Amino acid sequence: MRLCVLDLDGSVAAQPLFLDRRAAGAATFVEMRDLAPQLRLTGGRRAMEAFLGRLPPPGRDADMFFYGSGDFHHLTAGLLRRIDEPVTVIHLDNHPDWLTFPPTFNCGGWVSRALRLPHVRKVITIGPCSPDLAAPDLKGANLRALADGALEVYPWRHPPSRLLSARMSAASGWTGNTIRWHNVGGAAWESFLSDLPRRIPTRAVWITLDKDVFCEPDALTNWDQGEMSLVHALVLLRRIATRHRIVGMDVCGDYSPARFRDPWRRFLAFTDHDCRRVRAADHAVINARANAQLLRLMEDIFRERPE
C-alpha cells in the first residue's frame, strides 16, 4: 500500500505520524495549497484536471490518500478515474453527497459524478444522520440511482423520508411516497455487517471516508457530525477486507478554517457549514488520532493480504 498525503489546507501535512512516514521514505507528500481556492467546496473541470495532474502515477499497489477537510470530498470522483476495473465504492459519511446539480465537481454531488464512470458499479453510503435525507426529491437527490440499485444508502439513524412522487424500490426500502431507511446503528449493526458482502457486486472495493460520519469524541470537522464511532469503522473495514480486495482508500474530514476569495463559495459555506468554532488544539489531536488508527489498520490489512 502506498501512502499519499495531499496538502490542500495544511490540516494533515503536519501530523506527526505522516511526518514520521515521510522521514522513513514511506509516504509521498504532494503540495496542492495553490489549487485549494479553485477546489474547495466545488471545482470545475480544469481544476480537477490540475489536481489529477499533480498525483503520482497509479502503480501496482493500492493508494491511501489523506487530503484534509471534507470540503474537498468531491476529489474522490477524480481519484476513482484512476481505477481500471469494475469497482464498488463504500462511502462512510454523515451526508449522502448525492445531488444531481449543479454540473460541477462539488462536495454535495460527487456520488452522482462517480456513478457516471463506467467501471463504478455501485456506491454504498453508510452512516448518514444529517437532514440531507429529509425531503430528498426537493433537494435534488439522485433518486434514480437509488431506485435502480446503483446507489444504496444506510443511515446510522434517520426517520422515514417523505417524497412528493410515489415510486417503489425494494432495495432502498422505498414504498409509495415514503423511504423507510434501513438504519444500521445500535443493535442493527452486526446484522448489517453480516449482510453487507452480498450487497457488493464486485471483487474490487474503493473506500472513501469522511470523518464527519464520526461522533465528536472521534473527530472534529467543518461539518455537522454523525453518531458512528471510529471503532465501528475499523470493524467495517476489517470485515470488507476479508471478502473483497480493497484497491484504494481516501480519507477526509480534518478541520481547517474556510477562507474564500469569491462570493459564491463564501455563500455555500455560510449556508452549509457547521458554524461552530473549533479550537486548534482539539481538532489537531483528535483528528490525528483517528487518522493514525485508520492508517495502521490499512497497513495491517495489506501486510496480511496474500500477493
mmCIF file of C-alpha atoms in Angstrom:
data_model
loop_
_atom_site.group_PDB
_atom_site.id
_atom_site.type_symbol
_atom_site.label_atom_id
_atom_site.label_comp_id
_atom_site.label_asym_id
_atom_site.label_seq_id
_atom_site.Cartn_x
_atom_site.Cartn_y
_atom_site.Cartn_z
ATOM 1 C CA MET A 1 0.000 0.000 0.000
ATOM 2 C CA ARG A 2 1.238 3.475 -0.895
ATOM 3 C CA LEU A 3 0.516 6.370 1.483
ATOM 4 C CA CYS A 4 -0.081 9.720 -0.206
ATOM 5 C CA VAL A 5 -0.671 12.968 1.732
ATOM 6 C CA LEU A 6 -2.236 15.728 -0.374
ATOM 7 C CA ASP A 7 -1.586 19.085 1.277
ATOM 8 C CA LEU A 8 -4.581 21.197 0.275
ATOM 9 C CA ASP A 9 -5.235 23.069 3.505
ATOM 10 C CA GLY A 10 -2.417 22.323 5.965
ATOM 11 C CA SER A 11 -4.583 20.115 8.178
ATOM 12 C CA VAL A 12 -2.862 16.771 7.542
ATOM 13 C CA ALA A 13 0.672 17.556 6.367
ATOM 14 C CA ALA A 14 1.911 18.457 9.869
ATOM 15 C CA GLN A 15 0.504 15.430 11.680
ATOM 16 C CA PRO A 16 3.332 13.526 13.418
ATOM 17 C CA LEU A 17 2.580 10.063 12.055
ATOM 18 C CA PHE A 18 2.618 11.307 8.470
ATOM 19 C CA LEU A 19 5.853 13.210 9.071
ATOM 20 C CA ASP A 20 7.401 10.051 10.502
ATOM 21 C CA ARG A 21 6.330 8.065 7.448
ATOM 22 C CA ARG A 22 7.756 10.755 5.188
ATOM 23 C CA ALA A 23 11.086 10.738 7.015
ATOM 24 C CA ALA A 24 11.224 6.956 6.620
ATOM 25 C CA GLY A 25 10.533 7.213 2.886
ATOM 26 C CA ALA A 26 7.139 5.546 3.376
ATOM 27 C CA ALA A 27 4.880 8.421 2.286
ATOM 28 C CA THR A 28 4.527 10.755 -0.658
ATOM 29 C CA PHE A 29 3.597 14.365 0.081
ATOM 30 C CA VAL A 30 2.055 16.460 -2.710
ATOM 31 C CA GLU A 31 1.822 20.230 -2.311
ATOM 32 C CA MET A 32 -1.563 21.481 -3.549
ATOM 33 C CA ARG A 33 -2.411 24.547 -1.492
ATOM 34 C CA ASP A 34 -2.277 26.730 -4.585
ATOM 35 C CA LEU A 35 -5.102 24.636 -6.090
ATOM 36 C CA ALA A 36 -7.311 24.764 -2.993
ATOM 37 C CA PRO A 37 -9.127 28.044 -3.770
ATOM 38 C CA GLN A 38 -10.355 26.542 -7.062
ATOM 39 C CA LEU A 39 -11.305 23.205 -5.463
ATOM 40 C CA ARG A 40 -12.760 23.910 -2.038
ATOM 41 C CA LEU A 41 -16.477 23.022 -1.896
ATOM 42 C CA THR A 42 -16.732 22.998 -5.695
ATOM 43 C CA GLY A 43 -14.460 22.917 -8.718
ATOM 44 C CA GLY A 44 -14.606 22.941 -12.475
ATOM 45 C CA ARG A 45 -13.146 20.510 -14.961
ATOM 46 C CA ARG A 46 -9.904 22.462 -15.332
ATOM 47 C CA ALA A 47 -9.297 22.494 -11.574
ATOM 48 C CA MET A 48 -9.956 18.745 -11.353
ATOM 49 C CA GLU A 49 -7.543 18.035 -14.200
ATOM 50 C CA ALA A 50 -4.894 20.151 -12.466
ATOM 51 C CA PHE A 51 -5.457 18.156 -9.279
ATOM 52 C CA LEU A 52 -5.137 14.812 -11.060
ATOM 53 C CA GLY A 53 -2.033 16.020 -12.852
ATOM 54 C CA ARG A 54 -0.215 16.521 -9.533
ATOM 55 C CA LEU A 55 -0.794 12.954 -8.331
ATOM 56 C CA PRO A 56 1.863 10.272 -8.631
ATOM 57 C CA PRO A 57 1.029 7.828 -11.448
ATOM 58 C CA PRO A 58 -1.054 4.800 -10.455
ATOM 59 C CA GLY A 59 1.120 1.858 -9.516
ATOM 60 C CA ARG A 60 0.824 -1.804 -8.736
ATOM 61 C CA ASP A 61 -0.024 -1.137 -5.095
ATOM 62 C CA ALA A 62 -3.253 0.341 -3.755
ATOM 63 C CA ASP A 63 -3.101 4.004 -2.725
ATOM 64 C CA MET A 64 -4.353 5.510 0.526
ATOM 65 C CA PHE A 65 -4.924 9.255 0.308
ATOM 66 C CA PHE A 66 -5.343 11.744 3.160
ATOM 67 C CA TYR A 67 -6.258 15.236 1.977
ATOM 68 C CA GLY A 68 -7.822 17.409 4.658
ATOM 69 C CA SER A 69 -11.250 18.974 5.007
ATOM 70 C CA GLY A 70 -14.434 17.313 3.817
ATOM 71 C CA ASP A 71 -14.860 20.454 1.706
ATOM 72 C CA PHE A 72 -12.681 18.537 -0.787
ATOM 73 C CA HIS A 73 -14.602 15.252 -0.750
ATOM 74 C CA HIS A 74 -15.554 15.595 -4.417
ATOM 75 C CA LEU A 75 -11.920 14.793 -5.242
ATOM 76 C CA THR A 76 -12.956 11.168 -4.727
ATOM 77 C CA ALA A 77 -14.740 11.325 -8.094
ATOM 78 C CA GLY A 78 -11.368 12.177 -9.652
ATOM 79 C CA LEU A 79 -9.440 9.522 -7.747
ATOM 80 C CA LEU A 80 -11.864 6.861 -8.963
ATOM 81 C CA ARG A 81 -10.902 7.654 -12.552
ATOM 82 C CA ARG A 82 -7.530 6.059 -11.808
ATOM 83 C CA ILE A 83 -9.115 2.619 -11.265
ATOM 84 C CA ASP A 84 -9.114 0.325 -14.312
ATOM 85 C CA GLU A 85 -11.511 -2.443 -13.229
ATOM 86 C CA PRO A 86 -15.117 -2.785 -12.036
ATOM 87 C CA VAL A 87 -15.359 -1.389 -8.518
ATOM 88 C CA THR A 88 -17.857 -0.808 -5.713
ATOM 89 C CA VAL A 89 -17.456 2.357 -3.650
ATOM 90 C CA ILE A 90 -18.037 2.057 0.107
ATOM 91 C CA HIS A 91 -18.815 5.586 1.274
ATOM 92 C CA LEU A 92 -18.770 6.424 5.009
ATOM 93 C CA ASP A 93 -20.196 9.899 5.584
ATOM 94 C CA ASN A 94 -22.713 11.885 7.612
ATOM 95 C CA HIS A 95 -24.098 13.210 4.301
ATOM 96 C CA PRO A 96 -25.248 11.307 1.205
ATOM 97 C CA ASP A 97 -23.413 13.616 -1.276
ATOM 98 C CA TRP A 98 -25.940 12.534 -3.910
ATOM 99 C CA LEU A 99 -27.078 15.783 -5.555
ATOM 100 C CA THR A 100 -27.559 15.801 -9.322
ATOM 101 C CA PHE A 101 -26.818 19.518 -9.733
ATOM 102 C CA PRO A 102 -25.008 21.831 -10.279
ATOM 103 C CA PRO A 103 -22.957 20.220 -13.114
ATOM 104 C CA THR A 104 -19.633 20.735 -11.359
ATOM 105 C CA PHE A 105 -17.428 18.662 -9.120
ATOM 106 C CA ASN A 106 -18.814 19.585 -5.702
ATOM 107 C CA CYS A 107 -18.764 18.016 -2.269
ATOM 108 C CA GLY A 108 -22.565 17.629 -2.192
ATOM 109 C CA GLY A 109 -22.856 15.829 -5.520
ATOM 110 C CA TRP A 110 -19.710 13.816 -6.147
ATOM 111 C CA VAL A 111 -21.533 10.473 -5.757
ATOM 112 C CA SER A 112 -23.637 11.228 -8.826
ATOM 113 C CA ARG A 113 -20.468 12.134 -10.753
ATOM 114 C CA ALA A 114 -18.792 8.907 -9.676
ATOM 115 C CA LEU A 115 -21.764 6.825 -10.809
ATOM 116 C CA ARG A 116 -21.260 8.132 -14.351
ATOM 117 C CA LEU A 117 -17.929 6.333 -14.539
ATOM 118 C CA PRO A 118 -18.462 3.082 -16.455
ATOM 119 C CA HIS A 119 -16.432 0.950 -14.051
ATOM 120 C CA VAL A 120 -18.222 2.172 -10.883
ATOM 121 C CA ARG A 121 -20.912 -0.465 -10.473
ATOM 122 C CA LYS A 122 -22.399 0.707 -7.187
ATOM 123 C CA VAL A 123 -21.962 3.210 -4.347
ATOM 124 C CA ILE A 124 -22.982 2.089 -0.851
ATOM 125 C CA THR A 125 -23.302 5.003 1.561
ATOM 126 C CA ILE A 126 -23.133 4.115 5.249
ATOM 127 C CA GLY A 127 -23.730 6.200 8.353
ATOM 128 C CA PRO A 128 -25.520 9.463 7.495
ATOM 129 C CA CYS A 129 -27.741 11.096 10.114
ATOM 130 C CA SER A 130 -27.970 14.542 8.559
ATOM 131 C CA PRO A 131 -31.137 16.410 7.490
ATOM 132 C CA ASP A 132 -29.997 15.929 3.866
ATOM 133 C CA LEU A 133 -32.030 12.716 3.887
ATOM 134 C CA ALA A 134 -35.281 14.576 4.608
ATOM 135 C CA ALA A 135 -37.432 15.516 1.568
ATOM 136 C CA PRO A 136 -34.709 14.293 -0.790
ATOM 137 C CA ASP A 137 -36.658 14.913 -4.003
ATOM 138 C CA LEU A 138 -36.993 18.603 -3.127
ATOM 139 C CA LYS A 139 -33.246 18.827 -2.503
ATOM 140 C CA GLY A 140 -32.099 17.338 -5.811
ATOM 141 C CA ALA A 141 -31.136 13.854 -4.606
ATOM 142 C CA ASN A 142 -30.236 11.197 -7.164
ATOM 143 C CA LEU A 143 -33.371 9.152 -6.611
ATOM 144 C CA ARG A 144 -32.997 7.453 -9.996
ATOM 145 C CA ALA A 145 -29.766 5.807 -8.825
ATOM 146 C CA LEU A 146 -31.423 4.851 -5.551
ATOM 147 C CA ALA A 147 -34.383 3.283 -7.345
ATOM 148 C CA ASP A 148 -32.147 1.440 -9.834
ATOM 149 C CA GLY A 149 -29.962 -0.020 -7.098
ATOM 150 C CA ALA A 150 -26.792 1.702 -8.313
ATOM 151 C CA LEU A 151 -26.848 3.644 -5.043
ATOM 152 C CA GLU A 152 -27.714 2.230 -1.627
ATOM 153 C CA VAL A 153 -27.947 4.408 1.474
ATOM 154 C CA TYR A 154 -27.863 3.043 5.018
ATOM 155 C CA PRO A 155 -28.244 5.777 7.648
ATOM 156 C CA TRP A 156 -26.924 5.327 11.127
ATOM 157 C CA ARG A 157 -30.220 6.727 12.362
ATOM 158 C CA HIS A 158 -32.891 8.610 10.426
ATOM 159 C CA PRO A 159 -36.702 8.648 10.370
ATOM 160 C CA PRO A 160 -38.586 7.792 7.165
ATOM 161 C CA SER A 161 -38.370 10.391 4.386
ATOM 162 C CA ARG A 162 -41.473 11.588 2.561
ATOM 163 C CA LEU A 163 -41.470 12.193 -1.198
ATOM 164 C CA LEU A 164 -43.708 14.184 -3.496
ATOM 165 C CA SER A 165 -43.895 11.368 -6.022
ATOM 166 C CA ALA A 166 -44.798 7.733 -5.457
ATOM 167 C CA ARG A 167 -42.398 5.031 -6.665
ATOM 168 C CA MET A 168 -41.186 1.665 -5.448
ATOM 169 C CA SER A 169 -37.737 0.236 -4.870
ATOM 170 C CA ALA A 170 -37.260 -2.860 -2.751
ATOM 171 C CA ALA A 171 -33.510 -2.361 -2.313
ATOM 172 C CA SER A 172 -33.842 1.066 -0.724
ATOM 173 C CA GLY A 173 -36.909 0.443 1.445
ATOM 174 C CA TRP A 174 -38.871 2.809 -0.768
ATOM 175 C CA THR A 175 -42.589 2.124 -0.978
ATOM 176 C CA GLY A 176 -45.062 4.597 -2.407
ATOM 177 C CA ASN A 177 -44.021 8.088 -1.372
ATOM 178 C CA THR A 178 -42.049 7.058 1.729
ATOM 179 C CA ILE A 179 -38.484 5.819 2.095
ATOM 180 C CA ARG A 180 -38.199 3.743 5.246
ATOM 181 C CA TRP A 181 -34.473 3.680 5.734
ATOM 182 C CA HIS A 182 -32.600 0.596 6.822
ATOM 183 C CA ASN A 183 -30.875 2.180 9.832
ATOM 184 C CA VAL A 184 -27.703 0.383 10.868
ATOM 185 C CA GLY A 185 -26.874 1.918 14.245
ATOM 186 C CA GLY A 186 -27.260 0.188 17.568
ATOM 187 C CA ALA A 187 -28.482 -3.395 17.598
ATOM 188 C CA ALA A 188 -28.768 -3.498 13.779
ATOM 189 C CA TRP A 189 -25.034 -3.049 13.221
ATOM 190 C CA GLU A 190 -23.913 -6.663 13.441
ATOM 191 C CA SER A 191 -26.634 -7.961 11.130
ATOM 192 C CA PHE A 192 -25.807 -5.208 8.642
ATOM 193 C CA LEU A 193 -22.133 -6.229 8.638
ATOM 194 C CA SER A 194 -23.127 -9.844 8.032
ATOM 195 C CA ASP A 195 -25.348 -8.887 5.103
ATOM 196 C CA LEU A 196 -23.034 -6.315 3.504
ATOM 197 C CA PRO A 197 -20.894 -8.716 1.402
ATOM 198 C CA ARG A 198 -23.867 -9.765 -0.701
ATOM 199 C CA ARG A 199 -24.629 -6.101 -1.420
ATOM 200 C CA ILE A 200 -21.194 -5.636 -3.038
ATOM 201 C CA PRO A 201 -21.279 -6.827 -6.682
ATOM 202 C CA THR A 202 -17.543 -6.582 -7.453
ATOM 203 C CA ARG A 203 -14.381 -8.132 -6.121
ATOM 204 C CA ALA A 204 -12.681 -4.712 -6.063
ATOM 205 C CA VAL A 205 -13.734 -2.099 -3.488
ATOM 206 C CA TRP A 206 -12.748 1.537 -3.016
ATOM 207 C CA ILE A 207 -13.246 3.029 0.461
ATOM 208 C CA THR A 208 -13.967 6.729 0.891
ATOM 209 C CA LEU A 209 -14.342 8.035 4.442
ATOM 210 C CA ASP A 210 -15.364 11.497 5.587
ATOM 211 C CA LYS A 211 -14.716 11.727 9.312
ATOM 212 C CA ASP A 212 -17.876 13.786 9.807
ATOM 213 C CA VAL A 213 -19.585 10.378 9.950
ATOM 214 C CA PHE A 214 -17.988 10.045 13.413
ATOM 215 C CA CYS A 215 -19.281 11.316 16.730
ATOM 216 C CA GLU A 216 -17.337 14.230 18.193
ATOM 217 C CA PRO A 217 -15.078 12.223 20.535
ATOM 218 C CA ASP A 218 -13.546 10.667 17.394
ATOM 219 C CA ALA A 219 -13.361 13.653 15.011
ATOM 220 C CA LEU A 220 -13.844 17.416 14.733
ATOM 221 C CA THR A 221 -14.742 18.597 11.245
ATOM 222 C CA ASN A 222 -16.015 21.546 9.210
ATOM 223 C CA TRP A 223 -19.477 19.961 9.081
ATOM 224 C CA ASP A 224 -22.225 18.679 11.344
ATOM 225 C CA GLN A 225 -21.297 15.231 12.562
ATOM 226 C CA GLY A 226 -22.902 11.829 12.888
ATOM 227 C CA GLU A 227 -23.027 9.114 15.512
ATOM 228 C CA MET A 228 -20.785 6.323 14.239
ATOM 229 C CA SER A 229 -17.686 5.631 16.299
ATOM 230 C CA LEU A 230 -14.202 5.117 14.940
ATOM 231 C CA VAL A 231 -14.297 1.572 16.308
ATOM 232 C CA HIS A 232 -17.354 0.808 14.167
ATOM 233 C CA ALA A 233 -15.494 1.996 11.061
ATOM 234 C CA LEU A 234 -12.410 -0.064 11.874
ATOM 235 C CA VAL A 235 -14.527 -3.211 12.278
ATOM 236 C CA LEU A 236 -16.294 -2.466 8.985
ATOM 237 C CA LEU A 237 -13.020 -2.070 7.086
ATOM 238 C CA ARG A 238 -11.638 -5.296 8.518
ATOM 239 C CA ARG A 239 -14.820 -7.180 7.544
ATOM 240 C CA ILE A 240 -14.743 -5.849 3.988
ATOM 241 C CA ALA A 241 -11.086 -6.817 3.603
ATOM 242 C CA THR A 242 -11.843 -10.445 4.469
ATOM 243 C CA ARG A 243 -14.170 -10.861 1.474
ATOM 244 C CA HIS A 244 -13.078 -8.216 -1.045
ATOM 245 C CA ARG A 245 -9.932 -6.652 -2.448
ATOM 246 C CA ILE A 246 -9.514 -3.030 -1.388
ATOM 247 C CA VAL A 247 -7.945 -1.230 -4.362
ATOM 248 C CA GLY A 248 -7.700 2.191 -2.730
ATOM 249 C CA MET A 249 -8.960 4.468 0.012
ATOM 250 C CA ASP A 250 -9.294 8.182 0.616
ATOM 251 C CA VAL A 251 -9.869 9.936 3.929
ATOM 252 C CA CYS A 252 -11.066 13.486 4.500
ATOM 253 C CA GLY A 253 -12.828 15.306 7.324
ATOM 254 C CA ASP A 254 -9.936 17.065 9.034
ATOM 255 C CA TYR A 255 -10.772 20.570 10.214
ATOM 256 C CA SER A 256 -9.348 23.671 8.593
ATOM 257 C CA PRO A 257 -10.597 27.287 8.648
ATOM 258 C CA ALA A 258 -12.532 28.010 5.469
ATOM 259 C CA ARG A 259 -11.408 31.251 3.844
ATOM 260 C CA PHE A 260 -12.869 32.112 0.456
ATOM 261 C CA ARG A 261 -11.935 34.713 -2.111
ATOM 262 C CA ASP A 262 -15.107 34.525 -4.171
ATOM 263 C CA PRO A 263 -18.682 35.321 -3.022
ATOM 264 C CA TRP A 264 -20.151 32.056 -4.357
ATOM 265 C CA ARG A 265 -18.003 29.770 -2.204
ATOM 266 C CA ARG A 266 -18.477 32.112 0.744
ATOM 267 C CA PHE A 267 -22.247 31.798 0.311
ATOM 268 C CA LEU A 268 -22.074 27.992 0.049
ATOM 269 C CA ALA A 269 -20.001 27.801 3.216
ATOM 270 C CA PHE A 270 -22.390 30.105 5.067
ATOM 271 C CA THR A 271 -25.460 28.054 4.134
ATOM 272 C CA ASP A 272 -23.978 24.550 4.574
ATOM 273 C CA HIS A 273 -21.148 24.603 7.095
ATOM 274 C CA ASP A 274 -21.494 23.999 10.770
ATOM 275 C CA CYS A 275 -20.697 27.452 12.178
ATOM 276 C CA ARG A 276 -19.188 26.328 15.495
ATOM 277 C CA ARG A 277 -15.686 27.381 16.429
ATOM 278 C CA VAL A 278 -13.183 24.575 16.857
ATOM 279 C CA ARG A 279 -10.046 25.004 18.941
ATOM 280 C CA ALA A 280 -6.896 24.080 17.045
ATOM 281 C CA ALA A 281 -5.554 22.093 19.991
ATOM 282 C CA ASP A 282 -8.701 19.948 19.987
ATOM 283 C CA HIS A 283 -9.087 19.160 16.298
ATOM 284 C CA ALA A 284 -5.380 18.592 15.699
ATOM 285 C CA VAL A 285 -5.122 15.901 18.379
ATOM 286 C CA ILE A 286 -8.484 14.202 17.802
ATOM 287 C CA ASN A 287 -8.247 14.042 14.004
ATOM 288 C CA ALA A 288 -4.613 12.948 14.019
ATOM 289 C CA ARG A 289 -5.500 10.108 16.391
ATOM 290 C CA ALA A 290 -8.290 8.904 14.094
ATOM 291 C CA ASN A 291 -6.056 9.143 11.013
ATOM 292 C CA ALA A 292 -3.337 7.163 12.752
ATOM 293 C CA GLN A 293 -5.711 4.320 13.646
ATOM 294 C CA LEU A 294 -7.131 4.209 10.124
ATOM 295 C CA LEU A 295 -3.666 4.158 8.572
ATOM 296 C CA ARG A 296 -2.346 1.461 10.884
ATOM 297 C CA LEU A 297 -5.364 -0.747 10.261
ATOM 298 C CA MET A 298 -4.964 -0.451 6.492
ATOM 299 C CA GLU A 299 -1.242 -1.165 6.753
ATOM 300 C CA ASP A 300 -2.077 -4.302 8.729
ATOM 301 C CA ILE A 301 -4.683 -5.355 6.158
ATOM 302 C CA PHE A 302 -2.262 -5.007 3.262
ATOM 303 C CA ARG A 303 0.574 -6.626 5.199
ATOM 304 C CA GLU A 304 -1.622 -9.672 5.829
ATOM 305 C CA ARG A 305 -3.057 -9.840 2.318
ATOM 306 C CA PRO A 306 -1.549 -12.581 0.148
ATOM 307 C CA GLU A 307 0.108 -11.471 -3.070
#
